[in-house]
Coordinates of C-alpha atoms in Angstrom, one line a residue:
M1 CA 154.3 64.8 109.2
L2 CA 151.5 64.0 108.4
A3 CA 148.9 64.9 105.4
L4 CA 145.3 64.1 104.6
H5 CA 143.6 65.2 101.8
G6 CA 140.2 65.8 101.6
T7 CA 138.3 68.1 99.3
G8 CA 138.9 71.7 98.4
V9 CA 136.7 74.4 98.6
S10 CA 137.7 77.7 99.4
D11 CA 141.3 78.5 97.5
G12 CA 144.7 80.0 99.5
V13 CA 147.0 78.5 102.2
A14 CA 147.6 79.6 105.6
I15 CA 149.2 78.0 108.3
G16 CA 148.5 78.0 111.8
K17 CA 148.0 76.8 115.4
A18 CA 145.3 74.5 114.9
F19 CA 142.1 75.0 117.4
V20 CA 140.2 71.5 117.6
L21 CA 136.3 71.9 118.5
Q22 CA 134.7 68.9 119.4
H23 CA 131.3 69.4 119.9
E24 CA 131.1 65.6 120.5
L25 CA 128.3 64.3 123.4
P26 CA 129.1 62.2 126.2
E27 CA 127.2 59.2 126.5
I28 CA 123.1 60.0 126.7
P29 CA 121.7 58.1 129.0
E30 CA 117.8 56.0 129.3
Y31 CA 116.2 55.3 132.3
V32 CA 112.1 55.3 132.9
I33 CA 110.6 58.1 134.0
P34 CA 107.4 57.4 136.8
R35 CA 104.2 58.2 135.0
E36 CA 102.9 61.1 137.5
Y37 CA 106.6 62.6 136.1
L38 CA 105.8 62.2 132.9
E39 CA 104.5 65.5 132.1
E40 CA 107.2 67.2 134.1
E41 CA 109.5 65.0 131.4
V42 CA 107.8 67.0 128.3
A43 CA 108.6 70.3 129.2
R44 CA 111.8 69.7 131.0
F45 CA 112.1 68.4 126.9
Q46 CA 110.1 71.8 125.7
R47 CA 112.4 74.2 127.7
A48 CA 115.9 72.5 126.2
V49 CA 114.0 73.7 122.8
A50 CA 112.7 76.7 123.6
A51 CA 116.6 77.5 125.5
S52 CA 117.5 76.1 121.5
R53 CA 115.3 79.1 120.5
R54 CA 116.7 81.2 122.2
Q55 CA 120.6 81.3 122.0
L56 CA 120.2 81.3 118.1
I57 CA 118.3 84.0 118.3
T58 CA 121.1 85.7 120.4
I59 CA 123.1 84.7 118.4
R60 CA 121.0 85.9 115.0
E61 CA 120.8 89.5 116.3
H62 CA 124.6 89.3 117.1
I63 CA 125.3 88.5 113.7
P64 CA 128.5 90.8 112.7
A65 CA 128.6 93.3 110.3
N66 CA 131.2 91.7 108.4
A67 CA 129.9 88.7 108.2
P68 CA 128.3 86.6 104.9
P69 CA 124.6 87.5 104.1
E70 CA 124.6 84.1 104.1
A71 CA 124.8 83.9 107.8
T72 CA 121.1 84.2 108.2
S73 CA 120.4 81.9 106.4
F74 CA 121.2 79.2 107.7
L75 CA 120.3 80.1 111.8
D76 CA 117.0 80.8 110.4
A77 CA 116.6 77.3 108.6
H78 CA 118.2 75.4 111.9
L79 CA 115.7 77.6 114.2
L80 CA 112.9 77.1 111.5
M81 CA 114.0 73.1 112.0
L82 CA 113.0 73.6 115.8
D83 CA 109.6 75.1 115.3
D84 CA 109.4 71.3 113.1
K85 CA 107.1 68.7 114.9
M86 CA 109.1 65.8 113.5
I87 CA 112.2 67.4 116.7
S88 CA 109.9 69.6 118.6
M89 CA 106.6 67.4 119.1
A90 CA 107.5 63.9 118.2
P91 CA 109.9 63.7 121.5
A92 CA 107.7 64.4 123.5
D93 CA 105.4 61.9 122.5
M94 CA 107.3 59.6 123.3
I95 CA 108.8 60.8 126.5
R96 CA 104.5 59.7 126.7
Q97 CA 103.8 56.9 125.0
K98 CA 107.8 55.2 126.2
Q99 CA 107.6 56.4 129.7
C100 CA 111.8 57.9 128.7
N101 CA 113.9 60.3 129.2
A102 CA 114.0 63.2 127.0
E103 CA 117.7 62.9 126.0
W104 CA 116.9 59.4 125.3
A105 CA 114.0 60.4 122.8
L106 CA 115.4 63.0 121.5
K107 CA 118.4 60.8 120.9
T108 CA 115.9 57.7 119.0
Q109 CA 114.2 60.0 116.9
S110 CA 117.1 61.6 115.7
E111 CA 118.0 58.2 114.8
I112 CA 115.0 58.0 112.8
L113 CA 115.4 61.3 111.1
S114 CA 119.5 60.2 109.9
A115 CA 117.9 57.0 109.0
I116 CA 115.7 58.4 106.9
F117 CA 117.8 61.1 105.1
E118 CA 120.0 57.8 104.2
Q119 CA 118.0 56.8 102.1
M120 CA 117.3 59.2 100.4
D121 CA 119.6 59.8 96.8
D122 CA 119.3 63.1 96.1
H123 CA 122.9 64.4 97.8
Y124 CA 121.4 68.1 98.9
L125 CA 119.0 66.2 101.3
R126 CA 121.1 63.6 102.8
N127 CA 123.6 67.1 103.7
K128 CA 120.6 68.0 105.2
K129 CA 120.9 65.2 108.3
T130 CA 123.8 67.4 109.6
D131 CA 122.4 70.4 110.2
V132 CA 119.5 68.2 111.5
N133 CA 121.6 66.2 114.0
Q134 CA 123.5 69.9 114.7
V135 CA 119.8 70.6 116.0
V136 CA 119.4 68.0 118.0
N137 CA 123.0 68.2 119.3
R138 CA 122.1 72.2 121.1
I139 CA 119.6 70.5 122.5
Q140 CA 121.2 67.9 124.1
R141 CA 123.4 70.4 125.1
N142 CA 120.7 72.1 126.8
L143 CA 119.0 69.3 128.2
L144 CA 122.8 67.7 129.8
Q145 CA 123.3 71.3 130.9
Q146 CA 126.9 71.8 129.3
N147 CA 128.0 75.5 128.2
Y148 CA 127.6 75.6 124.5
D149 CA 128.4 78.9 123.9
E150 CA 130.4 79.0 120.6
H151 CA 131.8 82.7 120.8
E152 CA 134.5 81.7 123.8
K153 CA 135.6 78.8 121.9
M154 CA 137.7 80.6 119.1
A155 CA 140.8 82.6 119.8
E156 CA 142.0 84.9 116.9
G157 CA 143.9 83.4 114.3
E158 CA 143.6 80.0 114.7
I159 CA 142.6 77.1 112.0
I160 CA 139.6 75.7 113.2
I161 CA 139.5 71.9 112.9
A162 CA 136.3 70.7 113.9
D163 CA 134.2 67.8 112.2
D164 CA 131.5 70.1 111.1
L165 CA 131.0 73.4 111.5
T166 CA 127.2 74.3 112.9
P167 CA 125.2 78.0 111.2
A168 CA 126.6 79.7 114.6
D169 CA 130.6 78.3 114.4
T170 CA 131.1 79.5 110.7
V171 CA 129.2 83.4 111.4
M172 CA 132.1 83.7 113.8
L173 CA 134.8 82.6 111.8
K174 CA 135.3 86.6 110.4
H175 CA 134.4 88.1 113.8
N176 CA 136.7 86.1 115.6
R177 CA 139.5 86.6 112.3
V178 CA 139.3 83.1 111.6
R179 CA 143.0 81.7 109.2
A180 CA 141.3 78.7 108.0
F181 CA 139.1 75.9 108.5
V182 CA 139.0 71.1 107.5
T183 CA 135.6 69.8 108.7
S184 CA 135.7 66.5 108.4
L185 CA 132.3 66.4 106.9
G186 CA 130.0 67.9 104.2
G187 CA 130.6 68.4 101.1
P188 CA 130.9 71.0 98.1
I189 CA 127.4 72.5 98.0
S190 CA 127.5 72.5 102.7
H191 CA 127.1 75.9 104.0
T192 CA 130.4 75.5 105.9
A193 CA 131.9 75.2 102.2
I194 CA 129.2 77.9 100.6
L195 CA 130.0 80.0 103.5
A196 CA 133.9 79.3 103.1
R197 CA 133.5 81.2 99.6
S198 CA 131.8 83.9 101.1
L199 CA 135.0 84.9 103.8
G200 CA 137.5 84.1 101.1
I201 CA 139.5 82.4 103.7
P202 CA 141.0 79.0 102.8
A203 CA 139.2 75.5 103.7
I204 CA 138.8 71.9 103.3
V205 CA 135.7 69.6 103.7
A206 CA 136.0 66.1 103.8
A207 CA 138.9 65.6 105.8
H208 CA 137.6 62.3 107.4
S209 CA 139.0 61.4 110.8
A210 CA 140.7 65.0 111.4
T211 CA 139.5 66.1 114.1
R212 CA 141.5 62.2 115.6
Y213 CA 145.0 63.4 114.6
V214 CA 144.8 66.6 115.0
S215 CA 146.4 67.6 118.6
P216 CA 144.9 71.7 120.2
G217 CA 147.7 73.5 119.5
E218 CA 149.8 71.7 116.1
L219 CA 151.9 73.0 114.0
V220 CA 149.1 72.9 111.0
I221 CA 149.2 74.0 107.1
V222 CA 145.6 74.2 104.6
D223 CA 145.9 74.2 101.4
G224 CA 142.6 74.8 100.3
K225 CA 143.9 75.0 96.5
R226 CA 144.7 71.1 96.8
G227 CA 142.6 70.0 99.9
M228 CA 145.6 69.1 101.4
L229 CA 145.6 69.6 105.7
I230 CA 149.1 69.2 106.2
I231 CA 149.8 68.4 110.0
A232 CA 153.2 68.9 112.1
P233 CA 155.2 69.7 108.7
D234 CA 159.0 69.5 108.6
R235 CA 160.6 73.1 108.6
S236 CA 161.4 72.7 104.8
I237 CA 157.9 72.3 104.1
V238 CA 157.0 75.4 106.3
D239 CA 159.6 77.3 104.7
E240 CA 158.4 76.0 101.0
Y241 CA 154.6 77.3 101.5
R242 CA 155.6 80.9 103.4
R243 CA 157.0 81.4 99.4
R244 CA 153.5 80.2 98.3
Q245 CA 151.7 81.7 101.0
K246 CA 154.0 85.2 99.7
D247 CA 153.4 84.6 96.0
I248 CA 149.3 84.7 96.7
T249 CA 149.9 88.2 98.3
R250 CA 151.5 89.2 95.8
K251 CA 150.1 87.7 92.7
K252 CA 146.3 89.1 94.4
R253 CA 148.4 92.7 94.4
E254 CA 149.0 92.6 91.1
L255 CA 145.8 91.6 89.3
N256 CA 144.0 94.0 91.7
R257 CA 145.7 97.1 89.3
L258 CA 143.8 94.9 86.7
K259 CA 139.8 96.1 88.4
T260 CA 139.5 98.7 86.3
S261 CA 141.3 97.4 83.4
R262 CA 138.9 96.1 79.8
A263 CA 139.4 93.0 79.4
I264 CA 140.5 93.3 75.6
T265 CA 143.0 90.5 73.8
H266 CA 146.1 91.3 72.8
D267 CA 144.6 91.6 69.3
R268 CA 142.0 94.0 70.0
R269 CA 139.4 91.3 70.9
R270 CA 136.5 92.3 73.5
I271 CA 135.8 89.7 76.3
S272 CA 132.7 90.3 78.6
L273 CA 133.5 89.0 82.1
L274 CA 130.8 88.7 83.9
A275 CA 129.6 87.2 88.0
N276 CA 127.7 84.5 88.9
I277 CA 125.8 85.9 91.5
E278 CA 123.3 83.7 94.6
L279 CA 121.8 87.0 96.5
P280 CA 121.5 90.2 96.1
A281 CA 124.4 90.7 98.4
D282 CA 127.0 89.2 96.1
V283 CA 126.7 91.5 93.6
R284 CA 129.3 94.1 95.8
A285 CA 132.1 90.8 94.8
A286 CA 131.4 91.9 90.9
A287 CA 131.3 94.9 91.3
Q288 CA 134.6 95.0 93.3
A289 CA 136.3 92.5 90.2
G290 CA 135.5 94.7 88.3
A291 CA 132.4 92.7 86.8
D292 CA 130.5 94.3 83.0
G293 CA 127.7 92.4 84.9
I294 CA 125.8 89.8 85.9
G295 CA 125.7 87.0 83.3
L296 CA 124.1 84.0 86.4
Y297 CA 121.5 85.5 89.2
R298 CA 120.6 82.1 90.9
T299 CA 117.2 82.8 91.8
E300 CA 116.1 79.3 93.9
F301 CA 118.0 80.4 96.4
L302 CA 115.0 83.0 97.4
F303 CA 112.7 79.8 98.0
M304 CA 115.5 77.6 100.5
N305 CA 114.9 77.5 103.7
R306 CA 112.1 78.1 103.8
P307 CA 108.3 77.2 103.6
A308 CA 106.5 78.6 101.6
P309 CA 107.9 80.4 98.2
P310 CA 108.6 83.6 98.0
D311 CA 105.8 85.7 96.3
E312 CA 105.6 88.1 93.0
E313 CA 106.2 90.7 95.4
E314 CA 109.2 89.6 97.0
Q315 CA 111.1 88.3 94.0
F316 CA 110.6 91.0 93.1
R317 CA 112.4 92.8 94.8
S318 CA 115.4 91.0 95.6
Y319 CA 115.2 91.8 91.7
M320 CA 115.5 95.4 91.7
K321 CA 118.4 95.2 94.5
V322 CA 121.1 93.7 92.4
I323 CA 119.6 95.4 89.2
K324 CA 119.5 99.4 91.4
S325 CA 123.5 98.0 92.6
L326 CA 124.0 98.1 89.1
P327 CA 123.0 100.6 87.0
G328 CA 123.8 100.6 83.4
K329 CA 125.6 96.9 83.5
P330 CA 123.3 94.0 82.3
V331 CA 121.8 91.4 84.4
T332 CA 120.7 88.0 84.0
I333 CA 118.3 86.8 86.1
R334 CA 117.5 82.4 85.1
T335 CA 114.5 81.0 86.2
L336 CA 113.8 78.2 88.9
D337 CA 116.4 75.5 88.8
L338 CA 115.4 73.5 91.6
G339 CA 115.6 70.0 91.9
A340 CA 118.6 68.1 91.6
D341 CA 120.8 69.1 93.8
K342 CA 118.5 71.8 94.6
Q343 CA 115.7 70.8 96.4
V344 CA 113.4 73.1 98.5
D345 CA 110.7 73.0 100.3
G346 CA 109.0 76.0 98.9
G347 CA 109.2 74.9 95.9
R348 CA 107.7 72.3 96.0
A349 CA 106.1 71.1 99.0
G350 CA 104.3 67.8 100.2
A351 CA 106.8 66.1 96.5
T352 CA 108.9 63.0 97.1
I353 CA 112.1 62.4 96.2
T354 CA 113.2 61.2 92.3
V355 CA 115.2 58.5 93.1
N356 CA 117.4 60.2 90.4
P357 CA 116.0 63.1 90.5
A358 CA 118.6 65.4 88.1
L359 CA 116.7 63.3 84.9
G360 CA 113.7 64.2 86.8
L361 CA 111.1 66.6 87.4
R362 CA 113.7 69.8 87.4
A363 CA 114.8 73.4 85.8
V364 CA 111.9 74.4 83.2
R365 CA 110.2 70.9 84.0
L366 CA 109.3 71.7 86.8
C367 CA 107.7 75.5 85.8
L368 CA 106.1 74.4 83.5
H369 CA 104.5 70.7 85.3
D370 CA 103.5 73.9 88.3
T371 CA 103.4 77.4 86.5
S372 CA 102.3 78.7 89.9
L373 CA 105.1 78.7 91.8
F374 CA 106.4 80.1 87.8
R375 CA 104.5 82.5 86.6
P376 CA 105.1 84.9 89.4
Q377 CA 108.8 84.6 88.9
L378 CA 107.8 85.9 85.4
R379 CA 105.8 88.2 86.4
A380 CA 108.8 90.0 88.3
I381 CA 111.3 89.0 86.0
L382 CA 109.4 91.0 83.6
R383 CA 108.6 94.3 86.2
A384 CA 111.9 94.6 87.0
S385 CA 113.4 94.7 83.0
A386 CA 110.8 98.5 83.7
F387 CA 114.2 99.2 85.9
G388 CA 117.2 98.0 83.6
K389 CA 118.9 95.7 81.5
V390 CA 117.8 93.0 82.3
R391 CA 117.7 89.3 80.3
M392 CA 116.2 86.2 81.5
M393 CA 117.2 83.2 81.3
I394 CA 116.0 79.1 80.9
P395 CA 117.6 76.5 82.0
M396 CA 117.6 73.0 81.1
L397 CA 116.2 73.0 77.4
S398 CA 115.7 70.3 75.8
G399 CA 113.2 69.8 73.4
Q400 CA 112.0 72.9 71.4
E401 CA 108.6 71.9 72.4
E402 CA 109.9 73.1 76.0
L403 CA 110.3 76.5 74.5
F404 CA 107.4 77.3 72.8
Q405 CA 105.3 76.6 76.6
V406 CA 108.0 79.1 77.9
L407 CA 107.4 81.8 75.5
D408 CA 104.0 81.3 75.4
L409 CA 103.6 81.6 79.4
I410 CA 105.7 84.9 78.5
K411 CA 104.2 86.3 76.0
E412 CA 100.7 85.8 77.9
T413 CA 102.3 88.0 81.6
K414 CA 103.2 90.5 79.1
S415 CA 99.7 90.8 78.0
D416 CA 99.0 90.1 81.2
L417 CA 101.1 92.7 82.5
K418 CA 99.8 95.8 79.3
R419 CA 96.3 95.1 80.6
E420 CA 97.4 96.5 84.4
R421 CA 99.7 99.2 82.4
I422 CA 102.4 97.8 85.3
K423 CA 105.1 99.0 83.3
Y424 CA 108.3 95.7 82.1
N425 CA 110.4 95.9 78.7
A426 CA 108.3 94.5 76.0
R427 CA 112.2 93.6 74.5
I428 CA 113.5 92.7 76.7
P429 CA 116.3 89.1 75.9
V430 CA 115.3 85.7 76.4
G431 CA 118.0 83.7 76.8
G432 CA 118.4 79.9 77.0
M433 CA 120.8 77.5 79.4
I434 CA 122.6 74.9 76.4
E435 CA 122.9 71.9 79.8
V436 CA 121.7 69.4 77.8
P437 CA 123.3 67.6 74.9
A438 CA 120.5 67.5 73.7
A439 CA 120.3 71.5 73.7
A440 CA 123.4 72.2 72.5
I441 CA 123.2 68.9 69.2
S442 CA 120.4 70.8 68.0
A443 CA 121.4 74.7 69.0
D444 CA 121.0 75.5 65.4
L445 CA 117.0 75.2 66.2
F446 CA 116.6 77.3 69.5
A447 CA 119.1 79.8 68.0
P448 CA 116.5 81.2 66.1
H449 CA 114.0 81.3 68.6
L450 CA 116.3 82.9 71.9
D451 CA 118.5 86.4 72.1
F452 CA 121.6 84.1 73.4
F453 CA 122.7 81.1 74.4
S454 CA 125.3 79.9 78.3
I455 CA 126.5 77.0 77.8
G456 CA 126.6 75.3 81.8
T457 CA 129.1 73.3 81.7
N458 CA 128.7 71.6 85.2
D459 CA 125.4 70.1 84.3
L460 CA 126.4 69.6 80.5
I461 CA 129.4 68.0 81.7
Q462 CA 127.3 65.7 84.2
Y463 CA 124.5 64.9 81.6
T464 CA 126.7 64.1 78.6
L465 CA 129.3 62.0 80.6
A466 CA 127.0 60.3 82.4
I467 CA 128.1 60.8 85.8
D468 CA 126.3 62.7 88.9
R469 CA 129.3 65.2 89.7
V470 CA 128.6 65.3 93.8
D471 CA 128.7 61.3 93.7
D472 CA 132.8 61.2 94.8
A473 CA 132.7 57.5 93.7
V474 CA 132.3 58.9 90.2
N475 CA 134.1 62.6 90.6
Y476 CA 136.9 61.3 88.6
L477 CA 135.5 61.1 85.8
Y478 CA 134.0 64.6 85.1
D479 CA 136.1 66.2 82.6
P480 CA 136.0 69.2 80.9
L481 CA 138.7 68.3 77.7
H482 CA 136.6 64.8 77.5
P483 CA 136.2 65.0 73.6
S484 CA 132.4 65.3 73.1
I485 CA 132.8 67.7 75.6
L486 CA 134.3 70.1 74.0
R487 CA 132.5 69.3 70.2
L488 CA 129.2 69.6 71.7
I489 CA 131.2 73.1 72.9
S490 CA 132.4 73.3 69.5
I491 CA 128.6 73.7 67.9
T492 CA 126.9 75.7 70.2
I493 CA 129.5 78.3 70.3
Q494 CA 129.4 78.5 65.9
A495 CA 125.3 77.6 66.6
G496 CA 124.9 81.0 67.6
K497 CA 127.3 83.4 65.3
N498 CA 126.0 81.7 62.2
A499 CA 122.3 83.2 64.3
R500 CA 124.3 85.6 65.1
I501 CA 123.4 85.3 69.0
P502 CA 125.7 85.7 71.8
V503 CA 127.1 82.6 73.7
A504 CA 128.2 83.3 77.2
M505 CA 129.3 80.2 79.2
C506 CA 128.5 80.6 83.1
G507 CA 129.5 76.8 83.8
E508 CA 132.5 76.6 86.3
M509 CA 134.7 76.4 83.4
A510 CA 134.4 80.1 83.0
G511 CA 136.4 80.4 85.7
D512 CA 138.6 78.2 85.5
P513 CA 142.4 79.9 83.7
R514 CA 143.6 76.5 82.1
Y515 CA 140.5 76.3 80.6
T516 CA 140.2 80.5 79.2
R517 CA 143.0 80.6 76.0
L518 CA 140.6 77.4 74.7
L519 CA 137.7 78.8 75.5
L520 CA 138.7 82.2 73.6
G521 CA 139.9 80.4 71.1
L522 CA 136.6 78.0 70.0
G523 CA 135.0 81.6 69.7
L524 CA 133.6 82.5 73.3
T525 CA 132.9 86.3 73.6
E526 CA 131.5 86.2 77.2
F527 CA 133.1 84.6 80.8
S528 CA 130.4 84.3 83.8
M529 CA 132.3 82.8 86.7
H530 CA 132.6 83.2 90.4
P531 CA 134.4 87.5 91.7
A532 CA 136.6 85.2 92.9
T533 CA 138.5 84.4 89.3
M534 CA 138.0 87.3 87.4
L535 CA 140.8 89.2 87.5
E536 CA 143.4 85.5 86.7
I537 CA 140.5 85.3 84.0
K538 CA 140.7 88.9 82.9
K539 CA 144.8 89.5 83.3
I540 CA 144.4 86.0 80.9
V541 CA 142.7 87.8 78.1
R542 CA 144.3 91.1 78.1
G543 CA 147.2 88.8 76.8
A544 CA 145.7 86.4 74.6
N545 CA 145.4 86.2 71.5
V546 CA 142.2 85.0 69.8
G547 CA 143.6 84.6 66.0
Q548 CA 146.5 82.3 67.5
L549 CA 144.5 80.1 70.1
T550 CA 140.7 79.6 67.0
R551 CA 144.1 77.7 65.4
F552 CA 145.2 75.9 68.3
A553 CA 141.8 75.3 68.9
K554 CA 140.7 74.0 65.7
E555 CA 143.2 71.2 65.8
L556 CA 142.7 70.1 68.5
L557 CA 139.3 69.5 68.1
K558 CA 140.6 66.5 65.4
V559 CA 142.3 65.4 68.7
R560 CA 141.1 61.9 69.4
D561 CA 143.1 61.0 72.4
T562 CA 141.9 63.1 76.0
R563 CA 145.8 62.6 77.9
E564 CA 147.4 64.7 74.4
I565 CA 143.9 66.8 74.8
H566 CA 144.7 67.7 78.1
A567 CA 148.4 68.1 77.4
R568 CA 147.8 71.2 74.8
V569 CA 145.7 72.7 76.5
E570 CA 148.4 72.0 79.5
K571 CA 150.6 73.5 77.3
Q572 CA 148.9 76.3 76.2
S573 CA 148.2 77.3 79.7
R574 CA 151.7 77.7 80.8
H575 CA 152.0 80.7 77.3

């Protein structure tokens, strides 16, 4: 028996036989092409690119109806890469200049591109190297005339073990009823991780060298919550995990009974449970979980994997899909949060990547820097506000001047729409995300000018503790229970209460059952989270007594030892 650890990106337990998916290429040959045959070699390369394009289009046309909508986006991204001159033209030039064969030219160009990506500090962009490699491998296989039919490679019910999965692989997971997957590469924001969460199957990424240790057909266990792959488990371990599977199934059945129940605490406090979504299609999961509305609609995915940003009309249509899907319920649309781990061509064409993008020109700073990017979104949100309970939320506010600039732009946009006789809600609530320590400390200064707060704990923790949350080397420092974090959350909630504006939380902390009672005790009344965790949070809320928890939270804020805070919260979470 052997256990490998990686990053769990989708909860759950799966037990089954391993299907080891190999995408390895054979050794690439290098040989000289006589001058008179150079154009013929270039044509062979171009035919391989064209064949790759046809394959991806075919897969795209046959995406199963139950595949997640992100699958189409990822395939479109690979098709776009095929059109990029760095992949489609540079190797052809190299063939002519160096008189080398097409496979070698493509390999050389791939290494050049990999070196460029490796030098990037931004984690999201480094992840894109994997996509480029996958596209290059597809072309290489066509040059080498190797069969590349992913559809037939996955047997039904298997647990997939791979170095990485292409978008084409992952769209077939649901179709083939795969139980789980484990990859050697990838991170929490890679396309494989995003798709796993959408599919709702256990998944682990970054389980280094997993394909080396697992034999085809070998029995394995995937523990998505702990990020653990167990190879050739003992009978006792299998029995233990089968019991755990039954517990998970039973727990899900019990939680499903709460779908139509209201989130009211034992002492009759009404709590709003809202959903975080990234795409209009995610609304379905939110509705199925019984969400009271959308607490965070991330709009940057509209801008990703495309060469130019969406225009006002496209944004408006996207927002309308969400609003129409949840009639009468609040929809909180966050304005662009591009930058840092969400660099996209569509948002900043031609922009250079800074050394520390998390602290650079991102979110509201970018929007105010380039209002040609911001104004169409403001118009689209305001237009959509005429058709439902739309709230607008501004990310990464750090100073009042930024807020005043945004409010001025909103005011100007409203005037433009009024002059053009276009409908909008003149009283649309405008809120701010509290995710920078400066904003939390001075929340009382922001409160008079905003209609609501939403605490973005992911960034608030990152900035307060000075750690890059996507850097494996310092992830261990990421601590939602750090005394400074608890104090900033408390300050923000109290500022909201004093100004009589609602305070929500839309970071990962809001959807973590370990912290629900503590947050209730701190006075939080709106929780926004991934729909998958909503019913579990609702169950805790319904059994909670806010009066008692308030006393608990007050006592906890006085504790200075972080270990003691953890111990007390853990003890409280077991009640």
